PDB file of C-alpha atoms in Angstrom:
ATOM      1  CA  UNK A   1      74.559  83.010  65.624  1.00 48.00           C
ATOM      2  CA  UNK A   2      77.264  86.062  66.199  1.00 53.00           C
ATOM      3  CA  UNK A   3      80.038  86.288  63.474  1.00 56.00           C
ATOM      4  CA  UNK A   4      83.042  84.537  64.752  1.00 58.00           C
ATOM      5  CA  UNK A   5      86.331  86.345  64.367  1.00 59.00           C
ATOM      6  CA  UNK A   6      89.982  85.427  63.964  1.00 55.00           C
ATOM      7  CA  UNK A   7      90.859  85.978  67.512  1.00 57.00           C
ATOM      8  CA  UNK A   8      87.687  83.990  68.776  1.00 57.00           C
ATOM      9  CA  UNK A   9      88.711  81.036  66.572  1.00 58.00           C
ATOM     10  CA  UNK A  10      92.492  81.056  67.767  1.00 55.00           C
ATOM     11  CA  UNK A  11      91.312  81.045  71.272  1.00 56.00           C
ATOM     12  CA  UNK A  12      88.657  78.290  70.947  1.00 55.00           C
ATOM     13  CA  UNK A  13      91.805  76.270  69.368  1.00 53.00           C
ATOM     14  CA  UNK A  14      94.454  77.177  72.137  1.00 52.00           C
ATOM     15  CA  UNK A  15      91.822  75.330  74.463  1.00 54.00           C
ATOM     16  CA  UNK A  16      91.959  72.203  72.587  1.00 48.00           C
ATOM     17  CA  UNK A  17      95.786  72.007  71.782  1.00 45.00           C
ATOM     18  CA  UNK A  18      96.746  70.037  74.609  1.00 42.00           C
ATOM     19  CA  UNK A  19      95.204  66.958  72.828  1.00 38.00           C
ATOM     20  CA  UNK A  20      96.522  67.372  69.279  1.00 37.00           C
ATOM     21  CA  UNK A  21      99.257  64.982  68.036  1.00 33.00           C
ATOM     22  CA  UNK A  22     102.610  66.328  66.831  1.00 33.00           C
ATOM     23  CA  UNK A  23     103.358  64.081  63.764  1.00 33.00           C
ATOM     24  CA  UNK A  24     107.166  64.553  63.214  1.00 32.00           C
ATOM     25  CA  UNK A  25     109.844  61.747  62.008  1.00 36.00           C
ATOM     26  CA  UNK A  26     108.535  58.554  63.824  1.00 36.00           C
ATOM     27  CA  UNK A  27     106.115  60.366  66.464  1.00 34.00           C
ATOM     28  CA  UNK A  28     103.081  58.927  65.036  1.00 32.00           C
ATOM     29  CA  UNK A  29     104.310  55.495  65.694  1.00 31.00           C
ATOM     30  CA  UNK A  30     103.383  55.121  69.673  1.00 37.00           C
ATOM     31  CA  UNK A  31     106.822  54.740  71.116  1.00 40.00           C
ATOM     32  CA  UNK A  32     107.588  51.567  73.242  1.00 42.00           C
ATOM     33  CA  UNK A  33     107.844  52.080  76.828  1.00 48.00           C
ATOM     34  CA  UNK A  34     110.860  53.723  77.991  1.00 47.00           C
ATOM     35  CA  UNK A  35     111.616  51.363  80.316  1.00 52.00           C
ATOM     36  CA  UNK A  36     112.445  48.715  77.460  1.00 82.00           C
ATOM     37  CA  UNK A  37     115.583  50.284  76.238  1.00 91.00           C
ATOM     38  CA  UNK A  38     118.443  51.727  77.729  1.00 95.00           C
ATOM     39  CA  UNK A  39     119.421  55.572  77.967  1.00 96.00           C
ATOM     40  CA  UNK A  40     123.116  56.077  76.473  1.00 97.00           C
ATOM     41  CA  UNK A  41     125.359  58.799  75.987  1.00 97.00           C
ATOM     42  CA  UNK A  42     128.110  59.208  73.444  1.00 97.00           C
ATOM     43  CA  UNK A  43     130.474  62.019  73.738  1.00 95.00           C
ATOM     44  CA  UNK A  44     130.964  62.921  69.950  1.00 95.00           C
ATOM     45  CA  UNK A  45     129.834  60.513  67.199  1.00 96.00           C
ATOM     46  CA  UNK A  46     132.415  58.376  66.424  1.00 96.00           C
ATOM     47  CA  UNK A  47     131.610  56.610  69.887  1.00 97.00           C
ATOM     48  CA  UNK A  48     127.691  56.378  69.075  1.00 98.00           C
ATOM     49  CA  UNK A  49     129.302  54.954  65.353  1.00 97.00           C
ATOM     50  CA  UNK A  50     130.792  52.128  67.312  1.00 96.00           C
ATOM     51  CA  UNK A  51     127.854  51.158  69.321  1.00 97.00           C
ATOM     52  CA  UNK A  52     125.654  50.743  66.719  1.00 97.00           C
ATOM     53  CA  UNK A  53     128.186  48.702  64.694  1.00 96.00           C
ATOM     54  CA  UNK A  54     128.437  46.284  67.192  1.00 94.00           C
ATOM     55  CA  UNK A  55     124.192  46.264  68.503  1.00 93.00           C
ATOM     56  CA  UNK A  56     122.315  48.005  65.333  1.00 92.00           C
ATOM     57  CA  UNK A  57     121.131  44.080  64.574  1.00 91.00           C
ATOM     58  CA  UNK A  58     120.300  43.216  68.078  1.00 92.00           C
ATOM     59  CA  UNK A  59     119.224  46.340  69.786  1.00 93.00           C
ATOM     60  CA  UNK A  60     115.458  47.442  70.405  1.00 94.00           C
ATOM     61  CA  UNK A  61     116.651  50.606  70.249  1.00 96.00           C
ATOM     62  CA  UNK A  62     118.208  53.716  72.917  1.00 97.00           C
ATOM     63  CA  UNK A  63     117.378  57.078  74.147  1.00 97.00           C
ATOM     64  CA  UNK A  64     120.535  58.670  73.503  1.00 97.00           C
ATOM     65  CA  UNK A  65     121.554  61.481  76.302  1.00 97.00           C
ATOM     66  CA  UNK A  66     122.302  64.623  74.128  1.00 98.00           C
ATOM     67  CA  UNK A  67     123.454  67.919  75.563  1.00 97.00           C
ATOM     68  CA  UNK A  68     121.899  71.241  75.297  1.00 95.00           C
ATOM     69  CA  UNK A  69     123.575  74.165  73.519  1.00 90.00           C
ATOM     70  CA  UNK A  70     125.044  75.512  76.426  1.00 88.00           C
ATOM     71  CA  UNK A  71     125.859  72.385  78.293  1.00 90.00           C
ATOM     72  CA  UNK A  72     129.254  71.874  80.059  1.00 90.00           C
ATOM     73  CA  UNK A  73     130.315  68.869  78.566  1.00 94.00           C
ATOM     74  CA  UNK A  74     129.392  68.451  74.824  1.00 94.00           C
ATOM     75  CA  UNK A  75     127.657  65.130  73.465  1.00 97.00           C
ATOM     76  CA  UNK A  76     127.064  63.781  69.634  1.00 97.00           C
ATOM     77  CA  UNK A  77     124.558  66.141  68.825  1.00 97.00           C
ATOM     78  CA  UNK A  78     120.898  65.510  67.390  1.00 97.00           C
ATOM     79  CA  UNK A  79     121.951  66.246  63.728  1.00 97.00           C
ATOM     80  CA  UNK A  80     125.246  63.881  64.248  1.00 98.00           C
ATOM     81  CA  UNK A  81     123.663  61.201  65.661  1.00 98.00           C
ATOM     82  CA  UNK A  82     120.876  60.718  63.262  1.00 98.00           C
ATOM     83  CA  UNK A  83     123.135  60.674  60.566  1.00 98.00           C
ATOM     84  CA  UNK A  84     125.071  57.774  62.018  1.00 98.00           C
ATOM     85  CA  UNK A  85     121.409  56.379  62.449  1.00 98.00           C
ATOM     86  CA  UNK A  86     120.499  56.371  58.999  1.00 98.00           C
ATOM     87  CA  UNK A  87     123.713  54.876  58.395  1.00 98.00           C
ATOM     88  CA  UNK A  88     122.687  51.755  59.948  1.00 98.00           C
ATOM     89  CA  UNK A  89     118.950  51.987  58.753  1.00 98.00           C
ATOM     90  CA  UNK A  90     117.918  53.076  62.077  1.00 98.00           C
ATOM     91  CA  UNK A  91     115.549  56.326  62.569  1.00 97.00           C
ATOM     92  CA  UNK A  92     114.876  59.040  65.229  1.00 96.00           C
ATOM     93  CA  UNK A  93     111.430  59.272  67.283  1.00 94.00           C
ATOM     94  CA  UNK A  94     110.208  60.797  70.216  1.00 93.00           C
ATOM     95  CA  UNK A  95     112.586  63.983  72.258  1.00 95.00           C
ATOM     96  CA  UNK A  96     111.750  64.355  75.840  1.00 95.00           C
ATOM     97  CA  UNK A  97     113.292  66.525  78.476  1.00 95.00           C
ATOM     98  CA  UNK A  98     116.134  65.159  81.120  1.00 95.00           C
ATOM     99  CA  UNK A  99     117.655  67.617  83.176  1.00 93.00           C
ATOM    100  CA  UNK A 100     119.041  71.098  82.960  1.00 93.00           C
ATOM    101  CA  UNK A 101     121.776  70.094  80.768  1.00 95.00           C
ATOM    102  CA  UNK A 102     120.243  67.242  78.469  1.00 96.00           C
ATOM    103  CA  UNK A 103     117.501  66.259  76.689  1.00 97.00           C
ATOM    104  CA  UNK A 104     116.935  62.479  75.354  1.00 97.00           C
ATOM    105  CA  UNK A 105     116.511  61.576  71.707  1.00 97.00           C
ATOM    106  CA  UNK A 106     114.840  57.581  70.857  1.00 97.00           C
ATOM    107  CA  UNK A 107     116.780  56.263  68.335  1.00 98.00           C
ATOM    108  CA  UNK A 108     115.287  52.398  66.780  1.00 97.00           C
ATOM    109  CA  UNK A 109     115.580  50.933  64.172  1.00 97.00           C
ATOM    110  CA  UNK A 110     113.296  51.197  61.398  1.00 96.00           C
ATOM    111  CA  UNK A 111     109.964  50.054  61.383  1.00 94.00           C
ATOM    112  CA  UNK A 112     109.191  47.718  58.246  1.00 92.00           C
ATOM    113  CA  UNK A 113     107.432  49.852  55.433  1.00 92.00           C
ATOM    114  CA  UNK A 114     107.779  52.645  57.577  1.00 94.00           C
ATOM    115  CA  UNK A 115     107.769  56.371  55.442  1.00 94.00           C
ATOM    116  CA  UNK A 116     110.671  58.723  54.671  1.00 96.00           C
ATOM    117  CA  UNK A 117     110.816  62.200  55.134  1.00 95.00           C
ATOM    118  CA  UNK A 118     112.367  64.399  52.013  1.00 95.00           C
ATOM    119  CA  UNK A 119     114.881  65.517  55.349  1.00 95.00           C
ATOM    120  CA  UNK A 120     116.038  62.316  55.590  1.00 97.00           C
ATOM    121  CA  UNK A 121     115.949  61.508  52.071  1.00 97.00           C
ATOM    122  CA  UNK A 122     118.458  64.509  51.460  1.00 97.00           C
ATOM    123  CA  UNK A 123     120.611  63.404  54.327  1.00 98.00           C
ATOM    124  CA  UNK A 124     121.346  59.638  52.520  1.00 98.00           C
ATOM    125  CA  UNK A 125     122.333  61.804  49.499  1.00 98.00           C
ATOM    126  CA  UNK A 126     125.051  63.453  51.379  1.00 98.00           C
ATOM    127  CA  UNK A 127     125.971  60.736  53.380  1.00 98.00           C
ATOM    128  CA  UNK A 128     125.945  57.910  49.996  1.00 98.00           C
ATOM    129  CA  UNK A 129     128.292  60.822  48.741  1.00 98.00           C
ATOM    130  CA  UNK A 130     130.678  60.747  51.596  1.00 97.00           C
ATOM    131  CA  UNK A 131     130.683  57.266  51.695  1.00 98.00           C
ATOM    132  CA  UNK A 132     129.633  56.627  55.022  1.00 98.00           C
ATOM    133  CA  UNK A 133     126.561  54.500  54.249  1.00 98.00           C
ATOM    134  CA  UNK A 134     126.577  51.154  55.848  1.00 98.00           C
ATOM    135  CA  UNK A 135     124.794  47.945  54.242  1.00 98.00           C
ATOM    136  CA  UNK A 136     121.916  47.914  56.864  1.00 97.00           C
ATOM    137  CA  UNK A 137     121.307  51.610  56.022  1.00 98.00           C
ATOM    138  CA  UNK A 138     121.762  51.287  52.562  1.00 98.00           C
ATOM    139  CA  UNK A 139     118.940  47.831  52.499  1.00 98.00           C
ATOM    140  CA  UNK A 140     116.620  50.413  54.077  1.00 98.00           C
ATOM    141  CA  UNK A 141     117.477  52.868  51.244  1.00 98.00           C
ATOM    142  CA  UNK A 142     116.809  50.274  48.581  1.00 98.00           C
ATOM    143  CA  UNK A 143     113.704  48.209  50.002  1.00 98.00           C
ATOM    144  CA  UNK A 144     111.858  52.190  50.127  1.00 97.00           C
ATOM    145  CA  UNK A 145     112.689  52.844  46.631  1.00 97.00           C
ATOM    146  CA  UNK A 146     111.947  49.236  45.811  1.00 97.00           C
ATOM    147  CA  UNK A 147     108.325  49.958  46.599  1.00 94.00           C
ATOM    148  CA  UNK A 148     107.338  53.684  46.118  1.00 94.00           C
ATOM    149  CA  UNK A 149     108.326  55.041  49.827  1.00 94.00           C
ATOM    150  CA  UNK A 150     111.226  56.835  48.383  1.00 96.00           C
ATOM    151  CA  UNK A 151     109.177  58.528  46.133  1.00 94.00           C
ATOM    152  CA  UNK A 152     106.740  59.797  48.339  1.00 92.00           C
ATOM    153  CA  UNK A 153     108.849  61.121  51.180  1.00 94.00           C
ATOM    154  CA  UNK A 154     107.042  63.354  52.764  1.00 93.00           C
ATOM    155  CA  UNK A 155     107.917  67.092  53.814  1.00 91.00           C
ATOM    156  CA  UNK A 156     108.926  68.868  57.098  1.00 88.00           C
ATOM    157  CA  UNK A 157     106.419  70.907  58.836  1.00 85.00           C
ATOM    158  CA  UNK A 158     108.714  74.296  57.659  1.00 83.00           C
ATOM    159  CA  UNK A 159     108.456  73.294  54.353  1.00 87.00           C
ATOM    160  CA  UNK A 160     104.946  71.466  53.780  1.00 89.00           C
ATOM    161  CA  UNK A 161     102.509  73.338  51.612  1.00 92.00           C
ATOM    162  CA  UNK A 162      98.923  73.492  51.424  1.00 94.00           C
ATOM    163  CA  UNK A 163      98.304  70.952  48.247  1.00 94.00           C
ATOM    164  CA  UNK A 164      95.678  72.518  45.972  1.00 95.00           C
ATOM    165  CA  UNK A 165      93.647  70.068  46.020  1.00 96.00           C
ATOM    166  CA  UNK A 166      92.914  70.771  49.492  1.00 96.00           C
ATOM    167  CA  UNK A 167      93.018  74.196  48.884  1.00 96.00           C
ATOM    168  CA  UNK A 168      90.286  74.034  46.665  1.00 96.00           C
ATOM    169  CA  UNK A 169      87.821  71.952  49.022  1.00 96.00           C
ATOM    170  CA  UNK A 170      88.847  74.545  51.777  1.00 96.00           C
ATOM    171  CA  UNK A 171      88.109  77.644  49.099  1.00 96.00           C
ATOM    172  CA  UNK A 172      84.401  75.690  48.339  1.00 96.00           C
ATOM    173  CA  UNK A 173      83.852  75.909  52.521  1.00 97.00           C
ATOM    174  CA  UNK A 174      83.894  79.379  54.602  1.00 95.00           C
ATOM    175  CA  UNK A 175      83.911  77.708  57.796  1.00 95.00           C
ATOM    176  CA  UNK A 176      86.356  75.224  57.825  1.00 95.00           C
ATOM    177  CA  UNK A 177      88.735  78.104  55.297  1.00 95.00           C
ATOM    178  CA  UNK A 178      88.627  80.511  58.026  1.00 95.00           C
ATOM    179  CA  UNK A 179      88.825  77.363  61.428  1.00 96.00           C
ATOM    180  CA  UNK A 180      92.465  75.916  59.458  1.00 96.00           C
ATOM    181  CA  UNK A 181      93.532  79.514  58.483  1.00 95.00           C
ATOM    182  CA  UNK A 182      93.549  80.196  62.506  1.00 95.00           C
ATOM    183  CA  UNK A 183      95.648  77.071  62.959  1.00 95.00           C
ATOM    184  CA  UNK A 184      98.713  77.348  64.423  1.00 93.00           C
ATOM    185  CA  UNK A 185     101.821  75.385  62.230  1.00 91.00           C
ATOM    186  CA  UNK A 186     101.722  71.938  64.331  1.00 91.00           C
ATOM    187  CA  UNK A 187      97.621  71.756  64.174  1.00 94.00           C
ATOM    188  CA  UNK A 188      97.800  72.520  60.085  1.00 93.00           C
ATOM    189  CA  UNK A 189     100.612  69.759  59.953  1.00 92.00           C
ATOM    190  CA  UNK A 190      98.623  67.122  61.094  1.00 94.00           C
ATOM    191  CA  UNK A 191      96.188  67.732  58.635  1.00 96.00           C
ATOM    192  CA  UNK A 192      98.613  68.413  55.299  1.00 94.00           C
ATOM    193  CA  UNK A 193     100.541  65.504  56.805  1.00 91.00           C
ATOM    194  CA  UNK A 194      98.068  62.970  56.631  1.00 94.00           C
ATOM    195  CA  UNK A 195      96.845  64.088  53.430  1.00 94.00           C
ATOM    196  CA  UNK A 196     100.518  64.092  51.544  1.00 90.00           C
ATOM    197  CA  UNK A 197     101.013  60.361  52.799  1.00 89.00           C
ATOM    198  CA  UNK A 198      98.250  58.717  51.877  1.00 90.00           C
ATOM    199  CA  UNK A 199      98.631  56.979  48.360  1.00 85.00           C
ATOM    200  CA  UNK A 200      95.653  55.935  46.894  1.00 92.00           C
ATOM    201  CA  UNK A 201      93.965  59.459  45.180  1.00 93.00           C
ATOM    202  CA  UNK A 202      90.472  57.802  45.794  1.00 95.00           C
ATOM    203  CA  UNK A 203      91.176  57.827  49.595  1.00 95.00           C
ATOM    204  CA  UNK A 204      93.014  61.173  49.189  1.00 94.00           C
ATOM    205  CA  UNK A 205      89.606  62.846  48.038  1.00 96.00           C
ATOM    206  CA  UNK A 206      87.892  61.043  51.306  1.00 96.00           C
ATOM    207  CA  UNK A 207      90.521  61.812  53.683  1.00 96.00           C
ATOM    208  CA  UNK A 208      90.269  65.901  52.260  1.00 96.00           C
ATOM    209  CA  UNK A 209      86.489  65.804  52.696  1.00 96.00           C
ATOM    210  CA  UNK A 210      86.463  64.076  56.164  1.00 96.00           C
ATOM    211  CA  UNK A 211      89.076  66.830  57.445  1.00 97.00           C
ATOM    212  CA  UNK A 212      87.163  69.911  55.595  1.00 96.00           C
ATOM    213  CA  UNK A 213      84.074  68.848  57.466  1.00 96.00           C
ATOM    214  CA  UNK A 214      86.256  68.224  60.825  1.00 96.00           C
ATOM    215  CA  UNK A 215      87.043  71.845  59.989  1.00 97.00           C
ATOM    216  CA  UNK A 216      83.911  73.296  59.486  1.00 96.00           C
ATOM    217  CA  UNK A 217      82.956  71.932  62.603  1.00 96.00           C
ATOM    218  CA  UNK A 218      86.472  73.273  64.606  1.00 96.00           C
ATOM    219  CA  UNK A 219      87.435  70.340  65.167  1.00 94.00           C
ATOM    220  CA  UNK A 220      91.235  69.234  64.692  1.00 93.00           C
ATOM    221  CA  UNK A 221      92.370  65.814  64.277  1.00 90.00           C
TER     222      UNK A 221
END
C-alpha cells in the first residue's frame, strides 16, 4: 500500500467535509424548524432587553435580524444580544445567512441540563458584576452549578486543547496521529469536543478509543 502523505490525507478529508457537524454553543442540539418562531430585529439592545422582559417566559424562541459590519443601519449586535440572552437564561444557536446586509442569529431559551461553555461562563461573571443579571438568568446560573455543569463548561474551538489523555492514545497509533494531525480546526473540534463533555472517565476511555480507531480508519465523526 503507497505511503500516504500530508497533502493526500488533507485532500481525502476536504472530500468528506461537507458532512461533518460544526458543534458550537447550541448547534448540536437540532434546531426547531424555522418556521416555528418569528424573525425580529432590535435596533441596539436596550430594545431586544425589553422584548425578552416581557416574552423570555412564553416565547419558543426568535431569530434575531443582526446587521453585518458594514451594514447601513446598525442592529444589537451578536455579542450584545447574547449578553441580554444570558440575562434571561436564554442561549444562542444556529447563524444562517439573510441578505446582503444581515445575517440571523436563533436565540431560545435554554434547554434543561443543557452544557455551558467557559465563553459564556466568563460572560455571567461580567455581567453578575455589572449587575445586569436577571432572576431567570441567574436560576440557570445556579441549577448548572447546582449539578456539576458549571464546572465542566466546556472550551471554544480557539481555545480547546488536545487533552493528554487523548494525546497519548493518538501517540500509541501512527495512522489515526497523522489522519487528526491533517484535520482542519472544525473536524478536530468535534472530536476534542465530545471527549471534554463527557463525564463519566470510564466512558471517556471508550469514547477516546472509538474515535482513535475512527481515525485510523479516516474517518471523522
Amino acid at each position: 500500500m503507497p505511503r500516504r502523505t500530508r497533502a493526500s490525507l488533507q485532500a481525502e478529508i476536504k472530500d468528506k467535509a461537507g458532512s461533518l457537524p460544526m458543534p458550537a454553543s447550541n448547534a448540536i442540539i437540532p434546531p426547531n424548524s424555522s418556521e416555528s418562531i418569528p424573525t425580529l430585529l432590535f435596533e441596539d439592545h436596550s430594545k431586544w432587553e425589553s422584548y425578552l422582559e416581557n416574552s423570555y417566559q412564553n416565547a419558543l424562541g426568535v431569530w434575531l435580524k443582526i446587521s453585518k459590519k458594514n451594514a447601513e443601519k446598525p442592529t444589537v449586535t451578536y455579542d450584545q444580544a447574547l449578553d441580554v440572552a444570558l440575562c434571561f437564561g436564554w442561549i444562542d444557536g444556529q447563524r444562517k445567512a439573510f441578505d446582503e446586509q444581515h445575517f440571523i442569529q436563533r436565540f431560545t431559551p435554554r434547554r434543561k441540563n443543557s452544557l455551558w461553555s467557559k465563553r459564556n461562563v466568563d460572560k455571567v461573571a461580567a455581567l453578575t458584576q455589572a449587575e445586569r443579571m436577571r432572576p431567570a438568568g441567574q436560576a440557570e446560573v445556579n441549577a448548572a452549578k447546582a449539578d456539576g455543569r458549571w464546572d465542566r463548561a466546556y472550551s471554544s474551538a480557539s481555545t480547546m486543547e488536545v487533552p493528554s489523555d487523548f494525546a497519548e492514545a493518538l501517540r500509541r497509533n501512527n495512522e489515526a496521529n497523522k489522519f487528526f494531525d491533517a484535520l482542519n480546526k472544525t473536524q478536530r473540534y468535534a472530536f476534542l469536543w465530545r471527549i471534554e463533555t463527557t463525564k463519566r472517565p470510564e466512558t471517556r476511555k471508550r469514547k477516546i478509543d472509538q474515535f482513535v480507531n475512527l481515525l485510523a480508519e479516516h474517518k471523522t465523526v
